[in-house]
CSV table of C-alpha atoms in Angstrom, one decimal:
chain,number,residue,atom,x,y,z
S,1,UNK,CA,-39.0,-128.4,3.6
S,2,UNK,CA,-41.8,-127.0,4.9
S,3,UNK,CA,-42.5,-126.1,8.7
S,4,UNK,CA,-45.7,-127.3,9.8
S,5,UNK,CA,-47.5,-126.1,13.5
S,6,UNK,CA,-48.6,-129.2,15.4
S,7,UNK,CA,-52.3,-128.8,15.4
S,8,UNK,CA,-54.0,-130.0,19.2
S,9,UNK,CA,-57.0,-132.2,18.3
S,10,UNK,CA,-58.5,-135.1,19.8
S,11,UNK,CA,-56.2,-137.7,20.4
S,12,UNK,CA,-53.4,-135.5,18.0
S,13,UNK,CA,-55.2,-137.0,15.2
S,14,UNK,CA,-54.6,-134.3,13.0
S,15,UNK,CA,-50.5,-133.9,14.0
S,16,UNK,CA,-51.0,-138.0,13.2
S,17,UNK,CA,-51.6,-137.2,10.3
S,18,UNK,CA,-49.7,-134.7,9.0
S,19,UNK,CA,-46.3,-136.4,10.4
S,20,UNK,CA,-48.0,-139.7,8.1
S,21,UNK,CA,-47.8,-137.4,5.2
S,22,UNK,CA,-44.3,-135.7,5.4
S,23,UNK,CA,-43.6,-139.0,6.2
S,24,UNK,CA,-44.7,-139.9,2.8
S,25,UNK,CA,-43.2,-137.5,1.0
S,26,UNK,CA,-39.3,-137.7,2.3
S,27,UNK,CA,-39.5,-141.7,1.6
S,28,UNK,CA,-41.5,-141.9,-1.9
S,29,UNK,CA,-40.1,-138.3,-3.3
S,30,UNK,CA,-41.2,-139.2,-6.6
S,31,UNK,CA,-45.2,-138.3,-5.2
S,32,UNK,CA,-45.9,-134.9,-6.9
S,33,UNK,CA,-48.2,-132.2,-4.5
S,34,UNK,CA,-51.4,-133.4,-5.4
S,35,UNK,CA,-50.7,-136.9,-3.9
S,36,UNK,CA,-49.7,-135.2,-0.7
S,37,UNK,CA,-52.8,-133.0,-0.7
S,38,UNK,CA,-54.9,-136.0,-1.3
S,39,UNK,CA,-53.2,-137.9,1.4
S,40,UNK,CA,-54.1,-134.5,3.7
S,41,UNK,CA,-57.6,-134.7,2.4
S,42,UNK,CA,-58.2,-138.2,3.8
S,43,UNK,CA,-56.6,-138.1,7.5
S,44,UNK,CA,-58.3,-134.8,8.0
S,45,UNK,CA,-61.7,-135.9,6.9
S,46,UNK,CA,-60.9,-139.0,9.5
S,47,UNK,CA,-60.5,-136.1,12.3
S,48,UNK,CA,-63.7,-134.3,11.1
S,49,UNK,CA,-65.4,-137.3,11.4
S,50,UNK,CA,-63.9,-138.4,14.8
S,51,UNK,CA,-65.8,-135.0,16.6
S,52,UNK,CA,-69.2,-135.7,18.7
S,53,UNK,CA,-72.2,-134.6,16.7
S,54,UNK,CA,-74.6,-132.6,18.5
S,55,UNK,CA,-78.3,-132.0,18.6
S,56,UNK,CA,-80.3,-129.3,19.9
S,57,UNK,CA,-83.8,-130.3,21.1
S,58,UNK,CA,-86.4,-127.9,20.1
S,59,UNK,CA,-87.5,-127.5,23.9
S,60,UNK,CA,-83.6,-126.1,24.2
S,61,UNK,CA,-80.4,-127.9,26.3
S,62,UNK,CA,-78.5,-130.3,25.0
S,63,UNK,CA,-79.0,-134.2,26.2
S,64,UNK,CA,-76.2,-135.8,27.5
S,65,UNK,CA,-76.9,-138.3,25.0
S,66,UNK,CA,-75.8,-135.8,22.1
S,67,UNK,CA,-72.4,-136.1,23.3
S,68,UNK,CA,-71.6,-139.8,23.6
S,69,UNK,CA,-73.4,-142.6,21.5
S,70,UNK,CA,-75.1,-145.5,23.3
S,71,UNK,CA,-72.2,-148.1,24.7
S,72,UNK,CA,-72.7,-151.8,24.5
S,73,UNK,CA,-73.7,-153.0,27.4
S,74,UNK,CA,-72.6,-156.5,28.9
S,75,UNK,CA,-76.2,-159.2,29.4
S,76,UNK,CA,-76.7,-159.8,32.8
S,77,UNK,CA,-80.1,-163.0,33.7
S,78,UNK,CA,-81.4,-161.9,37.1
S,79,UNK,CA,-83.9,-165.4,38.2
S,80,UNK,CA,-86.2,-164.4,41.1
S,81,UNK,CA,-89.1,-165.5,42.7
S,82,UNK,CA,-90.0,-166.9,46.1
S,83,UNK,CA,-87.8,-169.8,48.1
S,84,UNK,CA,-88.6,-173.2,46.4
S,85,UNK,CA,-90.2,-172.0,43.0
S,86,UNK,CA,-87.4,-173.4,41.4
S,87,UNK,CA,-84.8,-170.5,40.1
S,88,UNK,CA,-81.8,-172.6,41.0
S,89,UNK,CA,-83.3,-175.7,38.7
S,90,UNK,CA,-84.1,-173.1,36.1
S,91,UNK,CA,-80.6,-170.7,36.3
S,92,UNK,CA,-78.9,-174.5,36.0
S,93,UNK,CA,-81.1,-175.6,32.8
S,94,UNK,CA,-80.3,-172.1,31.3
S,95,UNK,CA,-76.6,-172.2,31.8
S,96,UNK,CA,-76.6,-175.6,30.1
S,97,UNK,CA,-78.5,-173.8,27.2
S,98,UNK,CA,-76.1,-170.8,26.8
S,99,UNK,CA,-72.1,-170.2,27.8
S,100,UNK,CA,-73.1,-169.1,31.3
S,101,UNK,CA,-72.1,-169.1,34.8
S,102,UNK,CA,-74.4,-168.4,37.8
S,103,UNK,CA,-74.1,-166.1,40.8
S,104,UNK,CA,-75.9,-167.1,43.8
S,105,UNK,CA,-77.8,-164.4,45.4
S,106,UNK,CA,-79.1,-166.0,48.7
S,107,UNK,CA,-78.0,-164.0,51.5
S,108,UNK,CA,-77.7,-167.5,53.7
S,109,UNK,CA,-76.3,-170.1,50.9
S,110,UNK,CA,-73.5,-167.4,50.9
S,111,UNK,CA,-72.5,-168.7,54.3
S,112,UNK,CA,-70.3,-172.0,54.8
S,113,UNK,CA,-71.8,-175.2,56.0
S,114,UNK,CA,-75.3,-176.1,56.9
S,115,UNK,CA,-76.0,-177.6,53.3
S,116,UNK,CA,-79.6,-179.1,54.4
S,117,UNK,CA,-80.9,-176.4,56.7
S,118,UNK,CA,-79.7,-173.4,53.7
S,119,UNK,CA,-80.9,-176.1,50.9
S,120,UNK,CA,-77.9,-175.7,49.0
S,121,UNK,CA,-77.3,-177.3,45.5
S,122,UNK,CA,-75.4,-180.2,45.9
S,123,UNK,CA,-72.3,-181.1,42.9
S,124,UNK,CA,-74.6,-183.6,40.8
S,125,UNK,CA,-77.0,-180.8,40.7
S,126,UNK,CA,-75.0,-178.0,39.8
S,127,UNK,CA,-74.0,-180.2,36.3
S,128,UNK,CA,-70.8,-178.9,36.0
S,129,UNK,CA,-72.2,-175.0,35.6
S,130,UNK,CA,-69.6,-173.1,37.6
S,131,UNK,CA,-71.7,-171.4,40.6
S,132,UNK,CA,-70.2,-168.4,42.5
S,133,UNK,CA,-70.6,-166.5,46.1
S,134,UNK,CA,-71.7,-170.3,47.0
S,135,UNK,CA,-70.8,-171.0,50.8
S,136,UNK,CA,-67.8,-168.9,50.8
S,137,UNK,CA,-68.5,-166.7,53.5
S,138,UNK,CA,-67.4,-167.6,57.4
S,139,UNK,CA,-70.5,-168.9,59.4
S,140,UNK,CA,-69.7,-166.4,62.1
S,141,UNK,CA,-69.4,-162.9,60.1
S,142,UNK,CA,-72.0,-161.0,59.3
S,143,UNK,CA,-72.5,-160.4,55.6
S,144,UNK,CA,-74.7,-157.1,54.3
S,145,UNK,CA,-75.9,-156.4,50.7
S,146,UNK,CA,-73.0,-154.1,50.5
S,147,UNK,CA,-70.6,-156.5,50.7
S,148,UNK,CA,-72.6,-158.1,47.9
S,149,UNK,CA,-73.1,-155.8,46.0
S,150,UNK,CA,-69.2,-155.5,46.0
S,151,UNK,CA,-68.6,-159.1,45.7
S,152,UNK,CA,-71.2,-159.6,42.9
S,153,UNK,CA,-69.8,-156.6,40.8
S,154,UNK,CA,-66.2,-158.0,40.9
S,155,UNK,CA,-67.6,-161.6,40.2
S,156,UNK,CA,-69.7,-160.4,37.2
S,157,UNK,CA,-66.5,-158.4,35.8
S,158,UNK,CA,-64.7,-161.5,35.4
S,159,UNK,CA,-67.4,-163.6,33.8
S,160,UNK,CA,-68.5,-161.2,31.2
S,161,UNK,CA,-64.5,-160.8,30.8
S,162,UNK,CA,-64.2,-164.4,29.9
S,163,UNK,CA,-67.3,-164.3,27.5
S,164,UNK,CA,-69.7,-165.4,29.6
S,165,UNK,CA,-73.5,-164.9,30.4
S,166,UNK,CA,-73.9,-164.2,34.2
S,167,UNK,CA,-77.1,-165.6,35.5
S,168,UNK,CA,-78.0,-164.1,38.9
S,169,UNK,CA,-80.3,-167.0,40.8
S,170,UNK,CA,-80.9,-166.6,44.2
S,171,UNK,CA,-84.3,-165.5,47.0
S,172,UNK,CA,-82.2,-162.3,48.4
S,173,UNK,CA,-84.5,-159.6,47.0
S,174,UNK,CA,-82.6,-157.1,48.8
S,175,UNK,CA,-79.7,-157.9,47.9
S,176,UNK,CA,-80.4,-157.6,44.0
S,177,UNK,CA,-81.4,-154.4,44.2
S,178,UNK,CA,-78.3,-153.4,46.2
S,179,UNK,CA,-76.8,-154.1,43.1
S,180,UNK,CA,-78.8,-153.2,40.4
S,181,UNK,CA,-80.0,-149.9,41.4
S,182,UNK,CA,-76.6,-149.0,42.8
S,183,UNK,CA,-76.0,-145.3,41.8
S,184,UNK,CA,-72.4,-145.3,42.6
S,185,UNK,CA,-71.5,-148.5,40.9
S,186,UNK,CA,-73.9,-147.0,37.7
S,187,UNK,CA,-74.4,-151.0,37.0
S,188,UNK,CA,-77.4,-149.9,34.8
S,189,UNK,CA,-74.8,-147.9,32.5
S,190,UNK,CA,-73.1,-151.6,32.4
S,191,UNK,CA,-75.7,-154.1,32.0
S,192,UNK,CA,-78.7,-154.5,29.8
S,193,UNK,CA,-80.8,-156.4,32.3
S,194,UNK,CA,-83.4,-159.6,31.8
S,195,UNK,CA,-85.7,-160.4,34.5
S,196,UNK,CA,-87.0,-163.7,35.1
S,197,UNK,CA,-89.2,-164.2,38.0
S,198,UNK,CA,-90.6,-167.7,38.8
S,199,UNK,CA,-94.2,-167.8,40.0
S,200,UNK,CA,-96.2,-170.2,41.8
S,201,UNK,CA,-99.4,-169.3,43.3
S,202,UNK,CA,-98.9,-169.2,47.0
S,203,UNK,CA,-101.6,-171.6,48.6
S,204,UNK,CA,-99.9,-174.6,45.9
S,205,UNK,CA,-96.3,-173.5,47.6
S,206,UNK,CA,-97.3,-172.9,50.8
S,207,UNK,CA,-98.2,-176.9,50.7
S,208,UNK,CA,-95.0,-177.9,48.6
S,209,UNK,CA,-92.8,-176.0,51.5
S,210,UNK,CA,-94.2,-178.2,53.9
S,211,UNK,CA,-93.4,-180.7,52.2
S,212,UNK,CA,-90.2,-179.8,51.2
S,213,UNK,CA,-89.1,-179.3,55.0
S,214,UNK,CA,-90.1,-183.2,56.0
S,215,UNK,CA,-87.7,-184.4,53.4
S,216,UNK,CA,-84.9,-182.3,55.1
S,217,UNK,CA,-85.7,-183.1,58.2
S,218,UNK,CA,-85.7,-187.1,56.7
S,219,UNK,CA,-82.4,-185.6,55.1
S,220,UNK,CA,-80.8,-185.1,58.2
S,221,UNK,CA,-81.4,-181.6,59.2
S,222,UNK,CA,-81.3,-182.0,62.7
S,223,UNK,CA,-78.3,-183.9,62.9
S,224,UNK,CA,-76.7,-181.2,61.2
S,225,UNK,CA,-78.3,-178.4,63.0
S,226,UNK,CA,-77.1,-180.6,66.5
S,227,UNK,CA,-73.4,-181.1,64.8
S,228,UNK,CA,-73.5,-177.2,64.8
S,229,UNK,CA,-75.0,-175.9,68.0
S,230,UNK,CA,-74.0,-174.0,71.2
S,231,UNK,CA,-75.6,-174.3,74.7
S,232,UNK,CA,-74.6,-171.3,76.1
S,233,UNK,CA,-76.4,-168.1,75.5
S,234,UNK,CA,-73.9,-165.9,74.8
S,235,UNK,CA,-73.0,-168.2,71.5
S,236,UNK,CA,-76.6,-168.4,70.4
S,237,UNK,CA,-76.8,-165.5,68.7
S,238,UNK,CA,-79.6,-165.9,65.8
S,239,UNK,CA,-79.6,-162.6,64.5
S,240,UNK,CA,-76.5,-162.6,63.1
S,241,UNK,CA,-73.8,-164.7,60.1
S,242,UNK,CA,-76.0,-168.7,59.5
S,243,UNK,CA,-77.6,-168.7,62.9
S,244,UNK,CA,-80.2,-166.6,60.9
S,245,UNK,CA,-81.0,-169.2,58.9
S,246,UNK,CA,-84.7,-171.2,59.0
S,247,UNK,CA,-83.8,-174.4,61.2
S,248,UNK,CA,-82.0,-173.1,63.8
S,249,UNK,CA,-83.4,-170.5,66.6
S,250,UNK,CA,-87.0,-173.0,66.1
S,251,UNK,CA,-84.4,-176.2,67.1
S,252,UNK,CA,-83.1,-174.4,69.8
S,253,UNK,CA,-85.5,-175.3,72.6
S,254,UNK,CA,-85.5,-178.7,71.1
S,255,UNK,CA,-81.5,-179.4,71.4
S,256,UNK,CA,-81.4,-177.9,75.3
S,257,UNK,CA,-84.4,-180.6,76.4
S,258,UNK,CA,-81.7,-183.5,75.4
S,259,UNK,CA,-80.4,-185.0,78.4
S,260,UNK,CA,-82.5,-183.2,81.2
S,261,UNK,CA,-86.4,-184.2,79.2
S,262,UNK,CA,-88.0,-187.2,79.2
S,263,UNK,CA,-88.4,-188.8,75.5
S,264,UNK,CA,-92.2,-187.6,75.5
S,265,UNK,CA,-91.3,-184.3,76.3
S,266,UNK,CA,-88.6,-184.0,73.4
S,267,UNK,CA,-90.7,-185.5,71.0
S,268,UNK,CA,-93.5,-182.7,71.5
S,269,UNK,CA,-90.2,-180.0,71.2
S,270,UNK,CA,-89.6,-181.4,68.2
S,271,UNK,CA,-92.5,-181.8,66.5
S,272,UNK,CA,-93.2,-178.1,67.5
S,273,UNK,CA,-89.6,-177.0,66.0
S,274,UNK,CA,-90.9,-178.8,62.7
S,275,UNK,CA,-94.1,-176.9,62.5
S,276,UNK,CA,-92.5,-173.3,63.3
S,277,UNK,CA,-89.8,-174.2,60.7
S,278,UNK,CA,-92.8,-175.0,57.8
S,279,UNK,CA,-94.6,-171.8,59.0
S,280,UNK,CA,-91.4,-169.5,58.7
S,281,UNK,CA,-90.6,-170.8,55.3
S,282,UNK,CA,-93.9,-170.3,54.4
S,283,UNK,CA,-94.0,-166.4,55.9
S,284,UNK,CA,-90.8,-166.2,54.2
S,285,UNK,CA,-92.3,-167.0,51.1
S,286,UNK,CA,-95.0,-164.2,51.1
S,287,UNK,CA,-92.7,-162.2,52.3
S,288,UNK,CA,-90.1,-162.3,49.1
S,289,UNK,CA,-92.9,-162.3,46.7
S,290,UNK,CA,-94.1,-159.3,48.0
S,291,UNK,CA,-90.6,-157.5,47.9
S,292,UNK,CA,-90.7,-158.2,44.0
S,293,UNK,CA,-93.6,-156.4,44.1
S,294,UNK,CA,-92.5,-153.4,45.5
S,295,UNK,CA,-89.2,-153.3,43.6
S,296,UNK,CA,-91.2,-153.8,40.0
S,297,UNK,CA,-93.3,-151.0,41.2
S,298,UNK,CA,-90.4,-148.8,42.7
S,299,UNK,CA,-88.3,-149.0,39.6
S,300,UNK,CA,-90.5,-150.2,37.0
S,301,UNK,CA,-88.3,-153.4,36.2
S,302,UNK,CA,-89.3,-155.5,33.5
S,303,UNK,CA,-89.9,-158.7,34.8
S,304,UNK,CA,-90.9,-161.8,32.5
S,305,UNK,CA,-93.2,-163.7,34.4
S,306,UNK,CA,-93.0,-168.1,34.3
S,307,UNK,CA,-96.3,-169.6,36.1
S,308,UNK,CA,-94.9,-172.7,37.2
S,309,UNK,CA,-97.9,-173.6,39.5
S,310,UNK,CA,-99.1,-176.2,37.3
S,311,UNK,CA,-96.0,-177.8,37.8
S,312,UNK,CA,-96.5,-178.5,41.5
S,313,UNK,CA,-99.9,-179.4,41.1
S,314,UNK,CA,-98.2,-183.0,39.2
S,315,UNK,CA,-95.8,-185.3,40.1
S,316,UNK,CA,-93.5,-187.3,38.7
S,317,UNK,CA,-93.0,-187.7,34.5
S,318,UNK,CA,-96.4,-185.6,34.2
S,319,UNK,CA,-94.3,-182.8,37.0
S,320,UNK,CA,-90.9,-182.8,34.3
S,321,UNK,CA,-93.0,-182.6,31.5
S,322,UNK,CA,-94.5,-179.7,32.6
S,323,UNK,CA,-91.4,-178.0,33.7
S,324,UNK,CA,-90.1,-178.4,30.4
S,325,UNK,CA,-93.4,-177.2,28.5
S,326,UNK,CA,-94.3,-174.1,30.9
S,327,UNK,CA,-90.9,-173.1,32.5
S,328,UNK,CA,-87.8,-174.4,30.4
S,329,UNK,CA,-88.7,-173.8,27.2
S,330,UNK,CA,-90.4,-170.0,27.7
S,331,UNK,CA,-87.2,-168.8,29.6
S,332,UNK,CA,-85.3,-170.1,27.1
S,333,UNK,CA,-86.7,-169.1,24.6
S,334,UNK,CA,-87.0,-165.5,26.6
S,335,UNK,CA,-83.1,-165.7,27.1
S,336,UNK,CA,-82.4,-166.1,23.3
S,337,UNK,CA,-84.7,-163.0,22.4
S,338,UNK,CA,-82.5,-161.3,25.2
S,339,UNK,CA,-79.5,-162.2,23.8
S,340,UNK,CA,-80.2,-162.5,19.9
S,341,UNK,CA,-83.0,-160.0,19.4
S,342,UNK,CA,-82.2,-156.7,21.1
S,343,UNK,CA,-82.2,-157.5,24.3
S,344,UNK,CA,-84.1,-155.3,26.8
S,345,UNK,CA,-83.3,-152.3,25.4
S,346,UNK,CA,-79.8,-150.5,24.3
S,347,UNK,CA,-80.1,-147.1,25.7
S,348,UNK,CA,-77.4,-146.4,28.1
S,349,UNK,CA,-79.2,-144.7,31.4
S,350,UNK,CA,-82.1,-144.8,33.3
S,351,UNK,CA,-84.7,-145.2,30.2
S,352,UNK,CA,-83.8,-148.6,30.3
S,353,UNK,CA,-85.5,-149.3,33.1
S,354,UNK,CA,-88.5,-147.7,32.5
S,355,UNK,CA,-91.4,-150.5,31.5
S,356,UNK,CA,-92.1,-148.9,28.5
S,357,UNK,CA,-88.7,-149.3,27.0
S,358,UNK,CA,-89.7,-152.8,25.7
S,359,UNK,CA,-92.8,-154.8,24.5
S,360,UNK,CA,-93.1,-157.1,27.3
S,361,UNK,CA,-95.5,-155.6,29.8
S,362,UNK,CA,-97.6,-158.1,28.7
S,363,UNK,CA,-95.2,-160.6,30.4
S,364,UNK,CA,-94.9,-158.4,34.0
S,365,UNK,CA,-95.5,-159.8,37.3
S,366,UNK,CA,-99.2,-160.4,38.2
S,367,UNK,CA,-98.9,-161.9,41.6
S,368,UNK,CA,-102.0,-162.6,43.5
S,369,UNK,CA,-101.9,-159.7,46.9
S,370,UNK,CA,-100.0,-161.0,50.4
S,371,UNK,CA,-103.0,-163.0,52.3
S,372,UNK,CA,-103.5,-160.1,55.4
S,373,UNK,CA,-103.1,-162.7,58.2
S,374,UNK,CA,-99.7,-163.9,56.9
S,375,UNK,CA,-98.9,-160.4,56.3
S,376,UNK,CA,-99.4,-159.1,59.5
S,377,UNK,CA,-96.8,-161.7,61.1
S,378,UNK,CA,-94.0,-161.8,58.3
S,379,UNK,CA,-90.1,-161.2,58.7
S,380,UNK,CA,-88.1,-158.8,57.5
S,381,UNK,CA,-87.9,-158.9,53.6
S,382,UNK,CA,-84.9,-161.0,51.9
């Protein structure tokens, strides 16, 4: 028999196949030399085929791109937008819409307790949608975008592992791009991204907040802010785990009057606590939709943008009708084209970013500029 010299290829797929076709020949020796050579001719034109093909650009260099052919990249929904515009309602509709389970991105929902004062989704809301990075974190540890960023990454593994859509919903701007434009993590070499921002013009939120904090307060958010507060200083620490949270350093004054204030005085506390609260939300506010604009300019993110502001100019049926005509249906329909018509963009690398790598810049953000006099006194960005 002849001696053949094993032949070092990629994955040995040539010594594969010459072992397949000695193989061959000492089991079927009734195969004359020209089936062997045939058999030969089709394994090795499987190795030829198996090398990288590369191309030389006429400027000189070869792209990386040469070498490796694009990857499939999991779908990943980010919903942004200012606190109470809605991106939990909306991440919720769309993951009754699609397979999907939702992340939470809110660097205080993260934390354990306080349901009213952090504005949590209750269990009738979520509608059975699996939610994750909700109120798991201890009340007393401090909690950075790192650790979310490492949290999020293992948490969107296993979704996408189980055939899932991930949809990231949540006000933490920071926090998302901690993740996104990780380097390290290369989470742009993993996921084809779609940006969904949720927009209501500021002076119709500004008056919605307001709002919005009288029916917590009617809720019972100072009861649960009381149930959860500590007289002495040294346990008052609101710069650091929940005690950062909206609600809670403007109560403070408030819950040490009771028992050494008159009723008069403690009613004025309160009513003072109540108006710093609606003006903090309200900085807050400006303050996020602002940070979307400086990451859309910083990175060039693609972001589809949903006016909703008609929405909160109704109220009731006319309010849902409009939610389903203006918000539900276009980011929907948005998602499907994301999923079912090529996506953002299938180029592994930083081209995918880049807001000419798809036809939507029609669709980018177009928020009206930070009013200066709520600029000037606005917290650090979420």
């Amino acid at each position: 028999m002849p001696r053949y010299k094993k032949v070092d290829f990629k994955n040995n797929t040539l010594s594969l196949s010459l072992s397949l076709s000695l193989s061959l020949s000492l089991y079927f020796p009734f195969l004359s030399l020209s089936h062997f050579r045939w058999s030969m001719r089709i394994c090795l034109g499987g190795c030829i085929q198996a090398q990288p093909q590369l191309s030389f650009p006429a400027g000189g260099g070869i792209h990386i791109d040469s070498y490796c052919p694009p990857r499939w990249k999991e779908k990943v929904v980010i919903v942004m937008g200012a606190t109470g515009t809605g991106k939990s309602r909306l991440s919720i509709e769309l993951a009754t819409h699609f397979p999907a389970e939702i992340v939470n991105s809110d660097k205080i929902q993260l934390y354990q307790g306080l349901d009213i004062v952090t504005n949590k989704v209750t269990d009738e809301e979520q509608q059975g949608v699996p939610h994750h990075l909700l109120g798991v974190v201890n009340p007393e540890d401090e909690f950075t975008a790192l650790d979310f960023r490492h949290l999020a990454s293992l948490t969107l593994e296993s979704i996408t592992m189980r055939r899932k859509l991930p949809i990231i919903a949540g006000g933490s701007n920071s926090y998302i791009e901690a993740l996104v434009e990780d380097q390290d993590l290369e989470f742009r070499s993993k996921y084809d991204c779609c940006f969904i921002l949720v927009d209501v013009a500021l002076p119709v939120l500004n008056s919605f907040l307001s709002e919005r904090v009288d029916r917590m307060v009617e809720a019972g958010l100072v009861e649960e802010v009381r149930n959860n507060f500590h007289r002495t200083a040294a346990e008052a620490d609101y710069t650091r785990g929940i005690r950062r949270a909206i609600g809670l350093p403007e109560l403070d004054r408030y819950l040490r009057s009771e028992g050494n204030a008159n009723w008069e005085t403690r009613s004025r506390l309160l009513e003072e606590a109540i108006d710093e609260i609606k003006a903090n939300t309200i900085k807050l506010a400006c303050c996020q939709a602002e940070k979307i604009h400086r990451l859309h300019r910083r990175y060039g993110w693609d972001i589809h943008r949903i006016d909703a502001t008609d929405v909160f100019r109704k109220c009731g049926q006319e309010a849902e009708h409009a939610w389903e005509m203006l918000v539900a249906r276009p980011s929907i329909s948005q998602v499907q084209q994301f999923l079912y018509g090529g996506g953002n963009g299938k180029k592994v690398g930083r081209d995918a970013a880049s807001p000419t790598s798809s036809g939507a810049n029609a669709n980018l953000i177009a928020l009206a500029p930070t009013p200066p006099v709520l600029a000037a006194s606005m917290p650090a960005a979420r």
